[in-house]
Amino acid sequence: MSRVTAAEQRARGFGESSSGVWCADAGPAMVARLARLGFDWLCLDTQHGVYSRTEIINVARSFPSGSAQLVVRVPSCDFVAIGAALDAGARAVIVPQIESAADAQRAVAASFYPPVGGRSWGQLGGIWGGATLTAEAANGSITCAVMIESANALLRAEEIAAVDGVDQLFIGPYDLSLSLGTTVQALLDDDSESSALGRIVQVASAYGRTVGGFTGTPELADRFRERGITCLAVATDLWVTSEGARAALRLGTGAG
Ligand code: 3PY
Ligand code: MG
């Protein structure tokens, strides 16, 4: 079973029935605005997004308290990168390309202080007047989500989900469909017993983990929700700005 219940994860903002915005390019001021708009969580994508460690810190420094939960998708299953994101103040990490129980164990070891893992002490929040959590409070409040996004990960979903400390299986539909030789639409359309998405949801539930995923648009998010996946990145920073501009032009030119 999970260290934390689904209800506890939900209460933190990044859990079942939550809507996040995924940022790949927005700078600190735009991130702060997005964080106040009502999303449950905001994820900085440091795998495919533009952010260096300094930029993660700059975002975290001006991240508004009492707003969305700050989540970081780290670049890889790397001890230093996971620790750096959490030290900056992320309350959850999404760790990409998890292929095995050994990978998941590495993600957990980097995410939690002893005795759960081997995270190194050095939170930065105190520098800018933010929170410094005790090791116990950090271990009790950080969410470690591991990404299932390959045929291998799908095959080994049980052993990955069984790792103590894994809180959530997070689906990367684009890499997963590439790895399976299919498309995101076809992944969503397959509602057979043996479907990839069905298998992930079923394994997560069997091991008491929540399940989340990247979608990037509200329309795609609806399709994931229909499949029982409800911790979703429902928009990106790019989607918010381009759709906002489209709406303004439509309405502002009297065409709306
Ligand atoms: C994927 O769909 O593979 C992702 O990692 C989303 O960013
Ligand atoms: Mg991916």
Short mmCIF file of C-alpha atoms and ligand atoms in Angstrom, two decimals:
data_model
loop_
_atom_site.label_atom_id
_atom_site.label_comp_id
_atom_site.label_asym_id
_atom_site.label_seq_id
_atom_site.Cartn_x
_atom_site.Cartn_y
_atom_site.Cartn_z
CA MET A 1 0.00 0.00 0.00
CA SER A 2 0.98 3.60 -0.52
CA ARG A 3 2.60 5.65 2.26
CA VAL A 4 -0.13 8.21 1.70
CA THR A 5 -3.77 7.69 0.89
CA ALA A 6 -5.43 8.96 -2.27
CA ALA A 7 -7.40 11.39 -0.08
CA GLU A 8 -4.18 12.80 1.39
CA GLN A 9 -2.70 13.25 -2.08
CA ARG A 10 -5.89 14.97 -3.21
CA ALA A 11 -5.81 17.31 -0.22
CA ARG A 12 -2.30 18.37 -1.27
CA GLY A 13 -3.55 19.39 -4.70
CA PHE A 14 -1.73 16.82 -6.83
CA GLY A 15 -3.93 13.73 -6.69
CA GLU A 16 -7.16 12.24 -7.98
CA SER A 17 -9.63 14.63 -9.61
CA SER A 18 -7.09 17.40 -9.94
CA SER A 19 -6.35 19.69 -12.86
CA GLY A 20 -2.89 20.99 -13.54
CA VAL A 21 -1.23 23.33 -15.99
CA TRP A 22 2.01 22.22 -17.61
CA CYS A 23 4.67 24.87 -18.22
CA ALA A 24 7.49 24.45 -20.70
CA ASP A 25 8.38 28.06 -21.37
CA ALA A 26 6.61 30.52 -19.04
CA GLY A 27 8.96 32.66 -16.95
CA PRO A 28 8.56 33.32 -13.22
CA ALA A 29 5.99 36.15 -13.54
CA MET A 30 3.78 34.21 -15.95
CA VAL A 31 4.11 31.07 -13.80
CA ALA A 32 3.01 33.08 -10.76
CA ARG A 33 -0.05 34.33 -12.68
CA LEU A 34 -0.95 30.86 -13.89
CA ALA A 35 -0.56 29.50 -10.37
CA ARG A 36 -3.24 31.91 -9.14
CA LEU A 37 -5.83 31.07 -11.80
CA GLY A 38 -7.40 28.10 -10.06
CA PHE A 39 -5.40 25.10 -11.26
CA ASP A 40 -4.76 22.57 -8.50
CA TRP A 41 -1.13 22.21 -9.53
CA LEU A 42 1.42 23.68 -11.87
CA CYS A 43 4.15 21.56 -13.36
CA LEU A 44 7.47 22.95 -14.57
CA ASP A 45 8.73 20.64 -17.28
CA THR A 46 12.50 20.47 -16.91
CA GLN A 47 12.82 17.47 -19.23
CA HIS A 48 11.51 19.08 -22.42
CA GLY A 49 10.93 22.64 -21.19
CA VAL A 50 13.41 25.51 -21.16
CA TYR A 51 14.23 25.50 -17.46
CA SER A 52 17.72 25.21 -15.97
CA ARG A 53 18.28 24.78 -12.25
CA THR A 54 18.62 28.55 -11.85
CA GLU A 55 15.28 29.06 -13.59
CA ILE A 56 13.55 26.51 -11.35
CA ILE A 57 14.85 28.48 -8.37
CA ASN A 58 13.70 31.79 -9.88
CA VAL A 59 10.23 30.35 -10.41
CA ALA A 60 10.12 28.90 -6.90
CA ARG A 61 11.29 32.20 -5.34
CA SER A 62 8.27 34.06 -6.70
CA PHE A 63 5.76 31.22 -6.57
CA PRO A 64 2.67 32.53 -4.75
CA SER A 65 1.76 30.74 -1.53
CA GLY A 66 -1.78 29.48 -1.17
CA SER A 67 -2.04 28.93 -4.93
CA ALA A 68 -1.46 25.84 -7.08
CA GLN A 69 0.85 23.12 -5.83
CA LEU A 70 4.32 23.37 -7.43
CA VAL A 71 5.27 20.17 -9.26
CA VAL A 72 8.47 19.58 -11.25
CA ARG A 73 8.90 17.04 -14.02
CA VAL A 74 12.62 16.31 -13.61
CA PRO A 75 14.82 15.67 -16.66
CA SER A 76 15.59 12.06 -15.77
CA CYS A 77 15.68 9.65 -12.86
CA ASP A 78 18.60 11.50 -11.34
CA PHE A 79 19.37 11.91 -7.63
CA VAL A 80 20.72 15.45 -8.00
CA ALA A 81 17.92 16.71 -10.28
CA ILE A 82 15.20 15.32 -8.01
CA GLY A 83 16.85 16.76 -4.90
CA ALA A 84 17.31 20.16 -6.60
CA ALA A 85 13.63 20.37 -7.57
CA LEU A 86 12.51 19.47 -4.04
CA ASP A 87 15.07 21.78 -2.42
CA ALA A 88 13.64 24.63 -4.51
CA GLY A 89 10.21 23.89 -3.04
CA ALA A 90 8.46 21.46 -5.40
CA ARG A 91 5.86 19.47 -3.50
CA ALA A 92 5.81 16.68 -6.08
CA VAL A 93 8.21 15.30 -8.63
CA ILE A 94 7.25 13.53 -11.83
CA VAL A 95 10.12 11.25 -12.82
CA PRO A 96 10.26 10.32 -16.52
CA GLN A 97 11.21 7.10 -18.33
CA ILE A 98 10.89 4.71 -15.41
CA GLU A 99 11.53 1.24 -16.84
CA SER A 100 11.94 -1.04 -13.86
CA ALA A 101 11.63 -1.46 -10.09
CA ALA A 102 15.29 -0.41 -9.82
CA ASP A 103 14.49 2.91 -11.54
CA ALA A 104 11.49 3.44 -9.27
CA GLN A 105 13.64 2.70 -6.21
CA ARG A 106 16.13 5.34 -7.37
CA ALA A 107 13.30 7.88 -7.76
CA VAL A 108 12.04 7.13 -4.25
CA ALA A 109 15.53 7.23 -2.73
CA ALA A 110 16.07 10.71 -4.17
CA SER A 111 12.64 12.01 -3.15
CA PHE A 112 12.55 11.17 0.56
CA TYR A 113 14.82 11.73 3.53
CA PRO A 114 15.99 8.76 5.63
CA PRO A 115 14.64 6.39 6.77
CA VAL A 116 12.44 6.24 3.64
CA GLY A 117 15.13 7.27 1.15
CA GLY A 118 18.48 9.04 0.96
CA ARG A 119 17.53 12.62 0.09
CA SER A 120 20.22 15.07 1.11
CA TRP A 121 19.38 17.97 3.44
CA GLY A 122 19.45 21.46 1.92
CA GLN A 123 16.06 23.08 1.32
CA LEU A 124 16.24 26.59 -0.13
CA GLY A 125 12.87 28.04 0.91
CA GLY A 126 14.32 29.73 4.00
CA ILE A 127 16.51 31.92 1.78
CA TRP A 128 13.48 33.69 0.31
CA GLY A 129 11.15 33.45 3.28
CA GLY A 130 9.48 30.25 2.16
CA ALA A 131 8.95 27.08 4.14
CA THR A 132 11.59 24.71 5.43
CA LEU A 133 9.96 21.38 6.26
CA THR A 134 11.27 18.96 8.82
CA ALA A 135 12.49 15.69 7.31
CA GLU A 136 9.40 13.99 8.70
CA ALA A 137 7.03 16.64 7.33
CA ALA A 138 8.75 16.56 3.94
CA ASN A 139 8.52 12.78 3.78
CA GLY A 140 4.85 13.02 4.69
CA SER A 141 3.99 15.68 2.16
CA ILE A 142 6.07 15.06 -0.97
CA THR A 143 4.51 13.08 -3.80
CA CYS A 144 6.72 10.88 -5.94
CA ALA A 145 5.11 10.15 -9.32
CA VAL A 146 6.89 7.80 -11.70
CA MET A 147 6.18 7.97 -15.40
CA ILE A 148 4.93 4.95 -17.29
CA GLU A 149 5.73 5.76 -20.88
CA SER A 150 7.24 2.75 -22.62
CA ALA A 151 6.41 -0.81 -23.57
CA ASN A 152 8.95 -1.99 -20.96
CA ALA A 153 7.36 0.08 -18.21
CA LEU A 154 3.95 -1.28 -19.17
CA LEU A 155 5.25 -4.83 -18.99
CA ARG A 156 6.79 -4.15 -15.58
CA ALA A 157 3.98 -1.98 -14.24
CA GLU A 158 3.37 -4.28 -11.25
CA GLU A 159 6.99 -4.32 -10.08
CA ILE A 160 7.21 -0.54 -10.50
CA ALA A 161 3.96 0.11 -8.64
CA ALA A 162 5.01 -2.28 -5.87
CA VAL A 163 8.03 -0.14 -4.90
CA ASP A 164 7.47 1.34 -1.47
CA GLY A 165 7.36 5.13 -1.77
CA VAL A 166 5.91 5.30 -5.26
CA ASP A 167 2.78 7.41 -4.82
CA GLN A 168 1.52 7.77 -8.36
CA LEU A 169 1.88 6.24 -11.83
CA PHE A 170 1.93 9.13 -14.29
CA ILE A 171 1.24 8.35 -17.93
CA GLY A 172 3.25 9.94 -20.73
CA PRO A 173 0.88 9.20 -23.63
CA TYR A 174 3.15 10.52 -26.35
CA ASP A 175 6.19 8.40 -25.48
CA LEU A 176 3.99 5.45 -24.56
CA SER A 177 2.26 5.48 -27.93
CA LEU A 178 5.61 5.91 -29.75
CA SER A 179 7.06 2.97 -27.85
CA LEU A 180 4.01 0.79 -28.56
CA GLY A 181 3.98 1.79 -32.23
CA THR A 182 0.55 3.39 -31.97
CA THR A 183 -0.99 6.85 -31.52
CA VAL A 184 -2.40 8.71 -28.53
CA GLN A 185 -5.87 8.56 -30.10
CA ALA A 186 -5.60 4.81 -30.60
CA LEU A 187 -4.41 4.39 -26.98
CA LEU A 188 -7.52 6.24 -25.84
CA ASP A 189 -9.82 4.41 -28.22
CA ASP A 190 -8.70 1.00 -26.99
CA ASP A 191 -11.04 0.18 -24.11
CA SER A 192 -10.48 -3.57 -24.23
CA GLU A 193 -9.62 -5.56 -21.09
CA SER A 194 -5.97 -5.69 -22.17
CA SER A 195 -5.64 -2.02 -23.16
CA ALA A 196 -2.50 -0.16 -22.10
CA LEU A 197 -4.39 2.56 -20.21
CA GLY A 198 -6.72 0.03 -18.60
CA ARG A 199 -3.74 -1.98 -17.43
CA ILE A 200 -2.05 1.05 -15.83
CA VAL A 201 -5.25 2.08 -14.03
CA GLN A 202 -5.82 -1.47 -12.83
CA VAL A 203 -2.23 -1.93 -11.58
CA ALA A 204 -2.26 1.48 -9.83
CA SER A 205 -5.47 0.56 -8.07
CA ALA A 206 -4.17 -2.91 -7.07
CA TYR A 207 -1.14 -1.31 -5.38
CA GLY A 208 -3.00 1.64 -3.84
CA ARG A 209 -1.32 4.24 -6.09
CA THR A 210 -3.08 7.11 -7.80
CA VAL A 211 -2.79 7.55 -11.54
CA GLY A 212 -2.15 10.72 -13.49
CA GLY A 213 -1.20 11.81 -16.94
CA PHE A 214 -0.17 14.49 -19.35
CA THR A 215 -2.81 15.61 -21.83
CA GLY A 216 -2.14 19.29 -22.59
CA THR A 217 -5.65 20.16 -23.79
CA PRO A 218 -9.03 20.05 -22.04
CA GLU A 219 -10.48 17.91 -24.87
CA LEU A 220 -7.82 15.24 -24.43
CA ALA A 221 -8.18 15.51 -20.65
CA ASP A 222 -11.87 14.61 -21.00
CA ARG A 223 -10.90 11.44 -22.88
CA PHE A 224 -8.45 10.44 -20.11
CA ARG A 225 -11.06 11.12 -17.44
CA GLU A 226 -13.44 8.75 -19.21
CA ARG A 227 -10.74 6.10 -18.74
CA GLY A 228 -10.56 6.71 -14.99
CA ILE A 229 -7.39 8.84 -15.08
CA THR A 230 -8.14 12.01 -13.17
CA CYS A 231 -4.89 13.69 -12.06
CA LEU A 232 -4.34 15.51 -15.31
CA ALA A 233 -2.32 18.27 -16.89
CA VAL A 234 -5.35 19.75 -18.66
CA ALA A 235 -3.55 22.63 -20.39
CA THR A 236 -0.09 23.93 -21.15
CA ASP A 237 1.28 27.47 -20.83
CA LEU A 238 1.27 27.58 -24.64
CA TRP A 239 -2.36 26.42 -24.81
CA VAL A 240 -3.48 29.04 -22.27
CA THR A 241 -1.82 31.91 -24.13
CA SER A 242 -2.78 30.82 -27.65
CA GLU A 243 -6.38 29.97 -26.73
CA GLY A 244 -6.61 33.22 -24.72
CA ALA A 245 -5.40 35.15 -27.77
CA ARG A 246 -7.82 33.29 -30.05
CA ALA A 247 -10.74 34.08 -27.74
CA ALA A 248 -9.73 37.74 -27.49
CA LEU A 249 -9.47 38.08 -31.26
CA ARG A 250 -12.76 36.29 -31.80
CA LEU A 251 -14.63 38.32 -29.19
CA GLY A 252 -12.72 41.56 -29.71
CA THR A 253 -13.45 41.67 -33.39
CA GLY A 254 -17.15 41.15 -32.80
CA ALA A 255 -17.03 37.70 -34.35
CA GLY A 256 -17.71 35.90 -31.06
C1 3PY B 1 4.71 12.04 -22.87
O1 3PY B 1 3.54 12.09 -23.29
O2 3PY B 1 5.54 11.19 -23.23
C2 3PY B 1 5.18 13.02 -21.92
O3 3PY B 1 6.22 12.85 -21.36
C3 3PY B 1 4.37 14.27 -21.72
O4 3PY B 1 5.18 15.38 -21.65
MG MG B 2 7.49 11.49 -22.22
#
